[in-house]
Protein backbone atom coordinates (compact mmCIF):
# COMPACT_ATOMS: atom_id res chain seq x y z
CA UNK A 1 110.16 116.68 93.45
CA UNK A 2 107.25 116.49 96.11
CA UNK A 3 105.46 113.90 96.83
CA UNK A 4 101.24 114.45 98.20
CA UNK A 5 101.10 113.69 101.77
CA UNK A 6 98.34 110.83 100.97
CA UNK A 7 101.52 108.76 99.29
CA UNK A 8 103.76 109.65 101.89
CA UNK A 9 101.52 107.63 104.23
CA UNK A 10 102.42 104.13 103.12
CA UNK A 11 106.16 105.18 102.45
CA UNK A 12 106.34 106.38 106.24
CA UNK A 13 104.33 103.25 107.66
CA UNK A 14 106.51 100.86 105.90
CA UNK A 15 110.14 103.00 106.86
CA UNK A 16 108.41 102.76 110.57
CA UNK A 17 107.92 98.93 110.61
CA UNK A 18 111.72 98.91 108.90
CA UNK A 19 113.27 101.14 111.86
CA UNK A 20 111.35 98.53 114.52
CA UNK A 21 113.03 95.54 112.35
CA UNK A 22 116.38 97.04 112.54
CA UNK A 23 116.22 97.50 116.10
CA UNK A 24 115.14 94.14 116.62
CA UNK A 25 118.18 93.40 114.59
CA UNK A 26 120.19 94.72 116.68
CA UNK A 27 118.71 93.64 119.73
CA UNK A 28 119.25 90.00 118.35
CA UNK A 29 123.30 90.69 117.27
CA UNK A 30 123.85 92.44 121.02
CA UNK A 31 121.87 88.93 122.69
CA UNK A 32 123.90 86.42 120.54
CA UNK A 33 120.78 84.68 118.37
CA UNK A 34 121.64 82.16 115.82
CA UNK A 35 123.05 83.65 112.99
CA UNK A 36 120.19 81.85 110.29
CA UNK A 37 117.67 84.32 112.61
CA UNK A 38 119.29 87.28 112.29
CA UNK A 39 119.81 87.15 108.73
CA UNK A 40 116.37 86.41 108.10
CA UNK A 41 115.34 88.94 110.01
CA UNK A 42 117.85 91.57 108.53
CA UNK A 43 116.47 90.31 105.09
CA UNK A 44 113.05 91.25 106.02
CA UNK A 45 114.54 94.73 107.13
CA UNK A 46 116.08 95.23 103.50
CA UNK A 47 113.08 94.41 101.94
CA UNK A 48 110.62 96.93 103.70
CA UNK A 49 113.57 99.32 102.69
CA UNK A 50 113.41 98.43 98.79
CA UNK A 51 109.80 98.42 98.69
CA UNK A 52 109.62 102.21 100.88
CA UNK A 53 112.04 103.44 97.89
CA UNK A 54 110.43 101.39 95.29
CA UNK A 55 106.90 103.43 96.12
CA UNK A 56 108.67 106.42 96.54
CA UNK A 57 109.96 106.18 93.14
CA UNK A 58 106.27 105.42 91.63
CA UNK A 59 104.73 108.43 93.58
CA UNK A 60 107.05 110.62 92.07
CA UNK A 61 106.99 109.49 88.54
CA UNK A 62 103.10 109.66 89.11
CA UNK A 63 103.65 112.99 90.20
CA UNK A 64 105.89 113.93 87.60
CA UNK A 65 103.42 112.57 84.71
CA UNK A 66 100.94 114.99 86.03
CA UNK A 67 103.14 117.95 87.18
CA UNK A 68 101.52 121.36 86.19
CA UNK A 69 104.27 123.68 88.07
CA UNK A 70 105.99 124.28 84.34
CA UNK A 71 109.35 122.54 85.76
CA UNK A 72 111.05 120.32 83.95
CA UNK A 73 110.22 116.56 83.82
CA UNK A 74 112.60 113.87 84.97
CA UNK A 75 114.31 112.59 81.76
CA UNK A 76 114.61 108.69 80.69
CA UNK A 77 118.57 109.04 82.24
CA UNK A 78 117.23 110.28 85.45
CA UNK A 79 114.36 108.08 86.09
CA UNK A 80 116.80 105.01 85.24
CA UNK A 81 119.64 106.22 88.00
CA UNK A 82 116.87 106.21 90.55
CA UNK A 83 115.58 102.88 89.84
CA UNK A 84 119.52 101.68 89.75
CA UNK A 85 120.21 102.90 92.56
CA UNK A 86 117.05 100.88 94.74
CA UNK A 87 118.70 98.20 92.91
C-alpha cells in the first residue's frame, strides 16, 4: 500500500515532534526529573505515536477505497489487525 506524499506530511510532522519528545525523555531519565514528569511526558510521546499510526491507517484505507491499480483490496480481517495492533 502507498500512501500520496500530501498525507505523508502530517504523519512525518507528528513522528518528528514524537522523536524530539522521546529525546527529551530521555534527556529527563539521564538528569534524574521527578518521575510524575517523565511519565507525563512519555505519555505525550505515546500519544503522537498512536495518532501518526492512527492517520496512517485512514490514508491508506482512503487510498484503498479509491485504488484503481486492479490489486486487491484490504479485506475486513486485515483492516481489523491493523487497527488492533495501534491498539
Amino acid at each position: 500500500m502507498q500512501v500520496d506524499e500530501e498525507s505523508m506530511r502530517p504523519v512525518l510532522n507528528r513522528l518528528r515532534r514524537a522523536q524530539g519528545q522521546l529525546a527529551a525523555v530521555i534527556s529527563m531519565v539521564e538528569s534524574g526529573r521527578d518521575c510524575k514528569d517523565v511519565v507525563t511526558q512519555l505519555a505525550a510521546v505515546s500519544r503522537a505515536l498512536d495518532r501518526a499510526g492512527f492517520k496512517i491507517v485512514a490514508s491508506g484505507m482512503r487510498q484503498c477505497l479509491a485504488d484503481d491499480s486492479g490489486s486487491p483490496p484490504m479485506t475486513e480481517e486485515e483492516l481489523e489487525k491493523l487497527f488492533l495492533t495501534l491498539a
